[in-house]
Amino acid sequence: MSKQGVTPQSEDFSKWYNEIVYKADLAAQTEVRGCIIIKPYGYEIWEGIKSGLDRRFKATGHQNAYFPLFIPESYLKREAEHVEGFSPELAIVTIAGGKELEERLVVRPTSETVIGKAFSEWIQSYRDLPLLINQWANVVRWELRTRPFLRTTEFLWQEGHTAHATEAEAEAETLQMLDVYADMAMNDAAVPVIKGQKSNIERFAGALRTYTIEAMMRDKKALQSGTSHNLGQNFAKAFEIRYLDPANEQQYCWTTSWGLSTRMVGAVVMTHGDDTGLRLPPKLAPIQVAIVPIYKNDDEKAAVHDTVQRIAKELTAADIRITIDWRDQSPGFKFNDWEMRGVPIRMEIGPKDVEKNNAVLARRDIPGKEGKQFVPQAGIVNAVKTLLAHIQQNLFQQAEDFRDGNIHDVKNYDEFKQVIEAGNWARGWWAASDADERRVKEETGATLRCLPFDQPGGTGQCFLTGATAPRVALFAKAY
RNA sequence: CGGGGCGUAGCGAAGUUGGCAUCGCGCCGCGUUUGGGACGCGGAGAUCAUCGGUUCAAAUCCGGUCGCCCCGACCA
């Protein structure tokens, strides 16, 4: 595979993204439209996201389970808004075992319906609540336009599903899980996100309220990176999810669902990547340190060998993920290769370093000489750990500064159009109707990303209608 | 799903009026190299997306199908 450079982001961001995905070996294309192979290096990033989330799910009392891929078509039809939202993108099995099926089976686009059915059987009494379940699964949505990780026909995700006795509890759960997503995004993926509520138009099909974390990519487009829904009693009523309360009265449960997908891998790529390739946050990087031994001949190679092995062992013992690059290539080639793959730290160990008991550490987040430093071999584990933490922090800071510098407050529709036209995000007081929101989308291409939790307070004048508005909204062009 | 572009070796491309399938990178072997993308010599690798048609002869001309990319409408 050619490693010789990549199209600059400024020239063609889409092209840059595609090239990076394939050149950094994250994914491969397949014969089936919109379906990608997630290659080991890409899958390891997903595994990092996954384990970070799974740990947090367990810590908040959730258990994993697995529900079937196939859903009887009739289930989907029980919740009117839900089926309407999803029917255009369903894949449906009509023939199986060589026979036409009596009831068609939908390949799950999400599992509210099957899980709702199960919950209705599992829940009898208020003592069974809350019921806190998560599943790791693949889902299928027949998308018209696909992009690796960002929107694929089949994708991997987790979907949490919970049932509660009261609306307040369900709401608390919905918000808690949004916090879990934001925490993982910011602390593990170093992706700064804005928490907020979706508008009616952008709300999940069948939900009462939908909350979202929104991230800004380096082309300044918004990426919805995780969503959490308070489903109210809609699914409880459709699937008879009821419990007997302490007063011996039947009550409908309040349910929630929340999901985060392999799209997050795309978010990591597009939040941190630069013109030399990927830049991975240390916490998610499959390889945190790439050790490149430097030698001119076999004698030097032998001389360097022991030092490299010893340091590698120390790093591994400290749970630092490393690789040693003994490939028969020039050092320059290797430097570029690991930069393309986004490895946070490159360590060079050559004859001079062996002699002086040094090693060279080069940071991926600071290009060239600036990011290089000599460190003594004694205490190298701590030096690496500290540097990894700094890189994690710096990637987040860079992304946050970039994002904040590209969000602009607008007072009227003209300002709004200018900001959107320039590709930026617009924030303004908002009190307009659903119809107005659709019109804005039609006229400018920007969608209401969310009503941020973080509000200025008080009231202001709606930038579109001039009416008194209780809160600001965030608009942007989105993926 | 509309409009536009494109499918030739693993990747990127050339292929004129139809006539031996080319080039660069990568891959394999040998030798020289190696602290920012090394070089020489020798090799392997292609039903030219696919199906059909025209023709003595098709990568090339005609038609269908599939897939990919870009721009729009729909979506985690």
XYZ file of C-alpha atoms (C1' of nucleotides) in Angstrom:
555
model
C 0.000 0.000 0.000
C 1.262 3.455 -0.822
C 2.124 5.440 2.305
C 3.281 8.458 0.382
C 1.281 11.274 1.926
C -2.385 12.054 2.006
C -4.625 14.710 0.457
C -4.470 17.796 2.754
C -7.586 18.473 4.804
C -7.785 21.993 3.463
C -7.877 20.736 -0.100
C -10.597 18.110 0.222
C -11.665 16.961 3.655
C -13.785 14.052 2.413
C -10.922 12.754 0.371
C -8.563 13.177 3.314
C -10.943 11.184 5.514
C -11.318 8.337 3.053
C -7.608 8.077 2.439
C -6.781 8.106 6.120
C -9.284 5.364 6.873
C -7.709 3.074 4.317
C -4.063 4.106 4.606
C -3.998 3.918 8.394
C -5.500 0.473 7.998
C -8.688 1.138 9.960
C -11.068 -0.390 7.456
C -11.457 -1.944 4.025
C -14.217 -1.777 1.472
C -16.366 -4.746 0.557
C -18.571 -5.806 -2.325
C -21.700 -5.069 -0.351
C -22.834 -1.480 -0.555
C -22.188 0.507 2.574
C -20.661 -2.418 4.443
C -17.052 -2.150 5.545
C -14.549 -4.528 7.046
C -13.274 -3.056 10.279
C -9.633 -4.095 10.268
C -7.710 -4.964 13.435
C -6.239 -1.503 13.928
C -9.647 0.142 13.570
C -11.333 -2.513 15.639
C -8.877 -1.995 18.482
C -9.912 1.648 18.642
C -13.519 0.499 18.870
C -12.535 -1.972 21.572
C -11.041 0.900 23.537
C -14.275 2.870 23.263
C -16.224 -0.236 24.109
C -14.309 -1.150 27.232
C -14.413 2.438 28.460
C -18.183 2.479 28.099
C -18.765 -1.016 29.404
C -16.848 -0.233 32.564
C -18.980 2.867 33.106
C -22.210 0.973 32.386
C -21.339 -1.643 34.991
C -20.378 1.057 37.463
C -23.852 2.565 37.093
C -25.558 -0.753 37.698
C -26.299 -2.020 34.193
C -26.044 -5.613 33.006
C -25.314 -6.887 29.520
C -27.651 -9.211 27.640
C -28.228 -10.135 24.029
C -31.439 -9.993 22.024
C -32.162 -11.460 18.578
C -31.082 -9.917 15.291
C -34.470 -10.708 13.730
C -37.594 -8.920 14.836
C -41.115 -9.936 13.775
C -42.419 -7.147 11.564
C -45.526 -6.814 13.688
C -43.453 -5.708 16.690
C -42.237 -2.646 14.891
C -45.747 -1.668 13.943
C -46.892 -1.456 17.535
C -45.389 1.971 18.071
C -46.727 4.180 15.294
C -44.103 6.924 15.298
C -41.298 4.398 15.659
C -42.248 2.339 12.607
C -42.813 5.471 10.575
C -39.354 6.712 11.462
C -37.588 3.525 10.549
C -39.558 1.867 7.743
C -37.690 3.553 4.876
C -34.410 2.047 5.985
C -35.359 -1.464 6.997
C -33.872 -4.664 5.611
C -36.510 -7.370 5.797
C -36.133 -11.132 5.492
C -38.967 -12.610 3.457
C -37.523 -15.998 2.535
C -35.755 -18.371 4.899
C -35.055 -22.077 4.663
C -36.173 -21.924 1.056
C -39.697 -20.910 2.000
C -41.547 -17.654 2.100
C -42.030 -16.664 5.725
C -45.486 -16.371 7.192
C -44.399 -13.268 9.042
C -41.574 -11.217 7.637
C -38.563 -10.658 9.882
C -36.987 -7.253 10.178
C -33.214 -7.116 10.630
C -33.050 -4.899 13.705
C -32.395 -1.210 13.064
C -32.522 -0.840 16.887
C -34.108 -3.054 19.516
C -36.701 -1.038 21.439
C -39.437 -3.352 20.212
C -37.958 -6.797 20.974
C -36.615 -5.591 24.255
C -39.937 -3.952 25.068
C -41.622 -7.286 24.479
C -39.139 -9.021 26.774
C -39.481 -6.357 29.450
C -43.239 -6.799 29.452
C -42.664 -10.416 30.451
C -39.890 -9.777 32.946
C -41.508 -6.979 34.886
C -44.362 -7.779 37.266
C -43.869 -5.664 40.340
C -42.315 -2.387 41.430
C -39.736 -4.647 43.084
C -38.477 -5.585 39.591
C -37.614 -1.968 38.905
C -35.507 -0.352 37.803
C -34.466 -2.824 35.111
C -31.125 -1.761 33.660
C -29.999 -3.637 30.531
C -27.438 -3.009 27.829
C -26.593 -4.945 24.709
C -23.593 -4.835 22.401
C -24.844 -5.593 18.931
C -24.805 -4.958 15.218
C -27.739 -3.201 13.598
C -28.730 -2.558 10.003
C -30.163 0.593 8.498
C -30.393 0.736 4.729
C -28.747 4.083 4.170
C -28.719 5.774 0.795
C -25.422 7.467 1.270
C -22.728 5.782 3.325
C -19.280 6.673 4.612
C -16.855 4.433 6.500
C -17.641 4.510 10.250
C -19.782 7.647 9.996
C -22.687 5.985 8.296
C -22.543 2.377 7.242
C -25.376 0.040 6.378
C -24.427 -2.320 9.161
C -22.787 -0.857 12.242
C -21.733 -1.902 15.707
C -23.037 -0.163 18.770
C -24.383 -0.602 22.220
C -27.968 0.082 23.060
C -29.036 0.514 26.648
C -32.630 -0.126 27.595
C -34.078 0.578 30.995
C -37.468 0.568 32.696
C -38.426 2.692 35.695
C -41.334 3.270 38.018
C -41.511 7.021 37.601
C -40.911 9.642 34.969
C -38.390 11.367 37.212
C -36.329 8.196 37.537
C -36.407 7.622 33.793
C -35.355 11.189 33.168
C -32.507 10.880 35.669
C -31.328 7.705 33.942
C -31.497 9.336 30.511
C -29.378 12.242 31.683
C -26.993 10.043 33.638
C -26.204 7.992 30.537
C -25.666 11.117 28.478
C -23.103 12.092 31.118
C -21.479 8.685 30.755
C -21.146 9.267 27.009
C -19.756 12.751 27.486
C -17.299 11.460 30.069
C -16.023 8.723 27.756
C -15.851 11.105 24.772
C -13.916 13.777 26.622
C -11.699 11.695 28.914
C -10.979 8.663 26.728
C -11.415 9.911 23.162
C -10.327 13.500 23.931
C -13.314 14.635 21.889
C -14.950 17.723 23.427
C -18.712 17.421 23.204
C -21.643 19.669 23.871
C -24.502 18.134 25.791
C -27.991 19.224 24.930
C -31.518 18.355 23.995
C -32.729 17.621 20.482
C -35.557 19.629 18.984
C -38.892 17.981 18.169
C -37.793 17.546 14.597
C -34.556 15.798 15.444
C -36.032 13.717 18.248
C -35.803 9.895 18.059
C -38.862 8.241 16.514
C -41.028 7.281 19.485
C -39.230 9.233 22.187
C -40.530 11.873 24.548
C -37.194 13.663 24.693
C -33.852 12.994 23.041
C -30.526 14.204 24.393
C -27.327 14.294 22.426
C -23.612 14.901 22.574
C -22.443 16.965 19.608
C -18.845 17.231 18.470
C -17.150 19.493 15.941
C -14.985 17.831 13.329
C -11.957 19.572 11.819
C -13.982 20.580 8.777
C -16.268 22.290 11.326
C -19.202 20.018 10.570
C -21.143 18.673 13.531
C -21.247 14.998 14.393
C -23.924 13.597 16.652
C -21.798 11.216 18.657
C -24.227 9.604 21.050
C -27.875 9.902 21.988
C -29.969 9.164 25.044
C -33.748 8.985 24.907
C -36.456 9.290 27.480
C -39.113 7.146 25.837
C -41.829 8.170 28.274
C -44.559 5.570 28.353
C -44.817 5.207 24.575
C -43.143 1.823 24.347
C -44.518 0.723 27.703
C -48.015 1.250 26.347
C -47.264 -0.353 22.998
C -45.763 -3.447 24.645
C -47.712 -3.570 27.893
C -44.697 -3.024 30.099
C -46.537 -2.731 33.412
C -45.861 -3.218 37.071
C -47.934 -3.543 40.177
C -47.214 -0.653 42.518
C -47.155 -0.896 46.342
C -50.846 0.034 46.398
C -51.564 -3.007 44.199
C -52.400 -0.884 41.139
C -51.177 -1.596 37.603
C -48.898 1.146 36.297
C -47.099 1.628 33.000
C -43.325 1.801 33.240
C -41.227 4.695 32.015
C -38.483 3.490 29.694
C -35.255 4.864 28.269
C -32.819 3.882 25.554
C -29.386 5.194 24.664
C -26.834 4.304 22.019
C -23.324 4.991 20.862
C -21.875 3.422 17.727
C -18.738 2.799 15.682
C -19.398 6.300 14.373
C -17.324 7.346 17.398
C -14.261 5.914 15.643
C -14.953 8.375 12.828
C -15.289 11.141 15.412
C -11.828 10.358 16.777
C -10.345 10.381 13.278
C -12.005 13.641 12.252
C -11.449 15.452 15.558
C -7.707 14.855 15.858
C -6.322 13.811 12.469
C -3.986 16.104 10.550
C -2.289 16.214 7.167
C 0.310 13.631 8.134
C -2.306 11.163 9.253
C -4.152 9.963 12.282
C -3.529 11.353 15.748
C -4.844 8.976 18.359
C -5.556 9.919 21.957
C -3.248 7.769 24.131
C -6.116 6.215 26.052
C -7.613 4.736 22.879
C -4.432 4.191 20.872
C -3.874 0.474 20.152
C -0.158 1.280 20.174
C 0.931 4.045 22.537
C 4.654 3.884 21.880
C 6.363 2.733 18.687
C 10.002 1.964 19.349
C 12.227 2.475 16.323
C 15.714 1.015 16.778
C 18.395 2.919 14.869
C 21.433 1.120 13.441
C 23.747 1.228 10.449
C 24.941 -2.359 10.389
C 24.615 -5.692 12.143
C 27.087 -4.750 14.868
C 25.112 -1.650 15.755
C 21.882 -3.575 15.548
C 23.248 -6.064 18.064
C 24.482 -3.267 20.301
C 21.073 -1.570 20.306
C 19.080 -4.762 20.626
C 19.476 -5.401 24.359
C 18.670 -1.853 25.373
C 15.549 -1.872 23.192
C 14.380 -5.174 24.628
C 14.998 -4.068 28.195
C 13.100 -0.805 27.803
C 10.290 -2.553 25.952
C 9.935 -4.973 28.815
C 9.788 -2.178 31.368
C 7.115 -0.350 29.402
C 5.030 -3.479 28.906
C 5.263 -4.272 32.616
C 3.816 -0.813 33.255
C 0.813 -1.602 30.996
C 1.981 0.682 28.230
C 1.002 -0.613 24.800
C 4.103 -0.775 22.618
C 5.534 -2.206 19.455
C 9.149 -2.554 18.361
C 9.703 -1.863 14.692
C 12.456 -4.194 13.490
C 11.220 -4.023 9.907
C 13.855 -3.856 7.237
C 13.050 -0.269 6.279
C 14.816 3.026 6.727
C 14.126 4.941 9.948
C 12.609 7.780 7.937
C 10.082 5.431 6.437
C 9.141 4.111 9.854
C 8.742 7.605 11.309
C 6.273 8.505 8.615
C 4.481 5.196 8.877
C 3.814 5.517 12.611
C 2.769 9.102 12.166
C 0.234 8.026 9.568
C -1.112 5.505 12.080
C -1.381 8.144 14.780
C 0.801 6.500 17.423
C 1.143 9.104 20.223
C 4.843 8.564 21.006
C 7.717 7.368 18.876
C 10.809 6.245 20.743
C 14.137 6.187 18.939
C 17.012 4.186 20.373
C 20.315 4.286 18.504
C 23.995 3.640 19.230
C 24.474 7.146 20.646
C 21.560 6.651 23.017
C 22.902 3.326 24.189
C 26.222 4.963 24.867
C 24.712 7.882 26.789
C 21.883 5.900 28.436
C 19.328 8.029 26.650
C 16.346 7.563 24.393
C 14.542 9.961 22.089
C 10.842 10.566 22.583
C 8.917 12.221 19.749
C 5.352 13.418 20.277
C 2.808 12.908 17.533
C 0.877 16.003 18.600
C 3.872 18.326 18.147
C 5.459 17.916 14.722
C 9.183 17.945 13.942
C 12.066 18.868 16.214
C 9.824 20.753 18.626
C 8.225 17.532 19.715
C 11.480 15.613 20.185
C 13.314 15.264 23.479
C 16.128 13.225 24.960
C 15.288 11.397 28.156
C 17.488 9.277 30.405
C 16.768 5.565 30.281
C 16.480 5.507 34.045
C 12.926 6.476 34.862
C 11.803 6.196 31.260
C 8.527 4.557 32.241
C 7.485 7.596 34.204
C 8.647 9.909 31.458
C 6.490 8.022 28.945
C 3.491 7.954 31.253
C 3.726 11.672 31.878
C 4.108 12.396 28.196
C 1.116 10.224 27.287
C -0.980 12.150 29.796
C 0.200 15.466 28.323
C -0.620 14.329 24.795
C -4.070 13.182 25.881
C -4.629 16.573 27.477
C -3.180 18.528 24.574
C -5.297 16.777 21.952
C -8.391 17.596 23.948
C -7.293 21.199 24.424
C -6.537 21.685 20.739
C -9.911 20.256 19.780
C -11.741 22.360 22.340
C -9.983 25.573 21.315
C -10.738 24.841 17.680
C -14.381 24.219 18.443
C -14.868 27.249 20.671
C -13.179 29.479 18.126
C -15.683 28.416 15.494
C -18.933 28.874 17.370
C -20.396 32.326 16.858
C -23.288 34.074 18.558
C -25.857 35.496 16.176
C -28.511 38.146 16.761
C -30.476 37.940 13.531
C -31.035 35.747 10.520
C -28.551 37.655 8.357
C -25.770 37.087 10.841
C -26.866 33.492 11.119
C -26.622 32.964 7.370
C -23.154 34.510 7.262
C -21.876 32.293 10.056
C -23.325 29.152 8.492
C -22.115 30.176 5.064
C -18.587 30.414 6.488
C -18.982 26.838 7.710
C -19.128 27.722 11.385
C -21.590 26.896 14.144
C -24.177 29.492 15.088
C -25.592 29.985 18.551
C -28.586 32.211 19.106
C -31.758 32.752 21.074
C -34.462 30.511 19.722
C -38.233 30.550 20.107
C -39.381 29.662 16.602
C -41.668 26.876 15.413
C -40.963 23.457 13.921
C -41.889 24.889 10.550
C -39.363 27.694 11.015
C -36.719 25.166 11.941
C -37.392 23.238 8.736
C -37.244 26.441 6.750
C -33.852 27.334 8.232
C -32.596 23.921 7.253
C -33.939 24.297 3.735
C -32.530 27.775 3.243
C -29.124 27.334 4.867
C -28.423 23.617 5.162
C -27.913 23.992 8.900
C -29.815 21.907 11.415
C -30.603 22.574 15.034
C -27.939 20.418 16.648
C -29.188 20.869 20.180
C -30.501 23.141 22.860
C -27.357 23.108 24.999
C -27.622 22.359 28.712
C -25.112 25.119 29.206
C -27.334 28.201 28.845
C -26.527 31.880 29.347
C -29.585 32.282 31.561
C -32.389 34.821 31.328
C -34.142 35.468 28.036
C -33.294 37.044 24.721
C -34.697 37.844 21.316
C -35.126 34.908 18.915
C -32.687 35.489 16.061
C -35.284 34.381 13.538
C -38.601 35.728 14.787
C -37.579 38.381 17.282
C -39.886 36.855 19.881
C -38.783 36.511 23.479
C -36.815 33.285 23.772
C -36.114 31.338 26.959
C -32.945 29.655 25.660
C -30.303 29.522 22.984
C -29.986 26.879 20.279
C -26.943 25.611 18.436
C -27.079 25.265 14.642
C -24.574 23.742 12.235
C -24.161 21.746 9.114
C -23.870 18.145 10.167
C -22.854 14.688 9.058
C -33.413 8.173 -4.739
C -32.247 12.448 -8.552
C -27.696 15.168 -11.139
C -22.460 14.538 -12.425
C -17.817 11.591 -12.587
C -15.414 6.800 -12.531
C -14.392 1.111 -12.529
C -7.391 -1.631 -16.229
C -1.966 -5.964 -11.121
C -2.458 -4.919 -3.821
C -2.607 0.906 -4.544
C -2.412 5.154 -8.098
C -2.712 5.852 -13.139
C -1.633 5.614 -19.092
C -3.748 3.051 -23.061
C -4.569 7.595 -29.869
C -8.406 6.126 -35.607
C -10.597 -1.362 -32.526
C -4.675 -5.017 -33.697
C 1.215 -8.417 -28.429
C -2.091 -5.079 -22.114
C 1.755 -0.470 -20.181
C 4.047 2.791 -16.187
C 4.995 4.358 -10.981
C 4.497 2.674 -5.960
C 4.070 -1.703 -3.236
C 5.388 -7.231 -3.150
C 9.476 -11.504 -3.670
C 15.130 -12.597 -4.259
C 20.344 -10.832 -3.996
C 23.768 -6.915 -2.832
C 24.863 -1.993 -1.063
C 22.244 1.364 2.479
C 19.793 3.032 7.363
C 19.188 9.395 13.476
C 13.021 12.200 8.689
C 9.757 8.596 3.162
C 17.476 4.868 0.248
C 19.521 2.562 -4.349
C 21.061 -1.149 -8.146
C 20.081 -5.725 -10.625
C 16.694 -9.796 -11.232
C 11.545 -11.595 -10.606
C 6.148 -12.638 -9.446
C 1.552 -10.524 -10.116
C -4.412 -8.784 -14.800
C -10.593 -13.445 -16.923
C -9.207 -4.786 -18.396
C -16.208 -4.450 -12.697
C -19.944 -7.783 -14.773
C -23.409 -9.816 -18.485
C -24.756 -9.538 -23.458
C -24.165 -7.370 -28.568
C -21.265 -5.476 -33.103
C -16.520 -7.319 -35.474
C -11.778 -11.600 -38.640
C -10.308 -9.021 -34.044
C -12.980 -5.230 -28.169
C -9.778 -2.456 -22.291
C -11.287 0.540 -26.643
C -17.717 0.769 -30.119
C -23.220 -0.233 -28.410
C -26.866 -1.894 -24.492
C -28.129 -3.862 -19.566
C -26.570 -4.786 -14.515
C -23.451 -4.046 -10.156
C -20.138 -1.086 -7.333
C -17.375 3.388 -5.942
C -16.616 8.876 -5.569
C -18.615 14.076 -5.650
C -23.134 17.356 -5.258
C -28.393 17.483 -3.435
C -33.154 15.343 -0.599
C -33.371 11.271 4.222
C -30.487 9.290 8.683
C -26.591 6.965 14.828
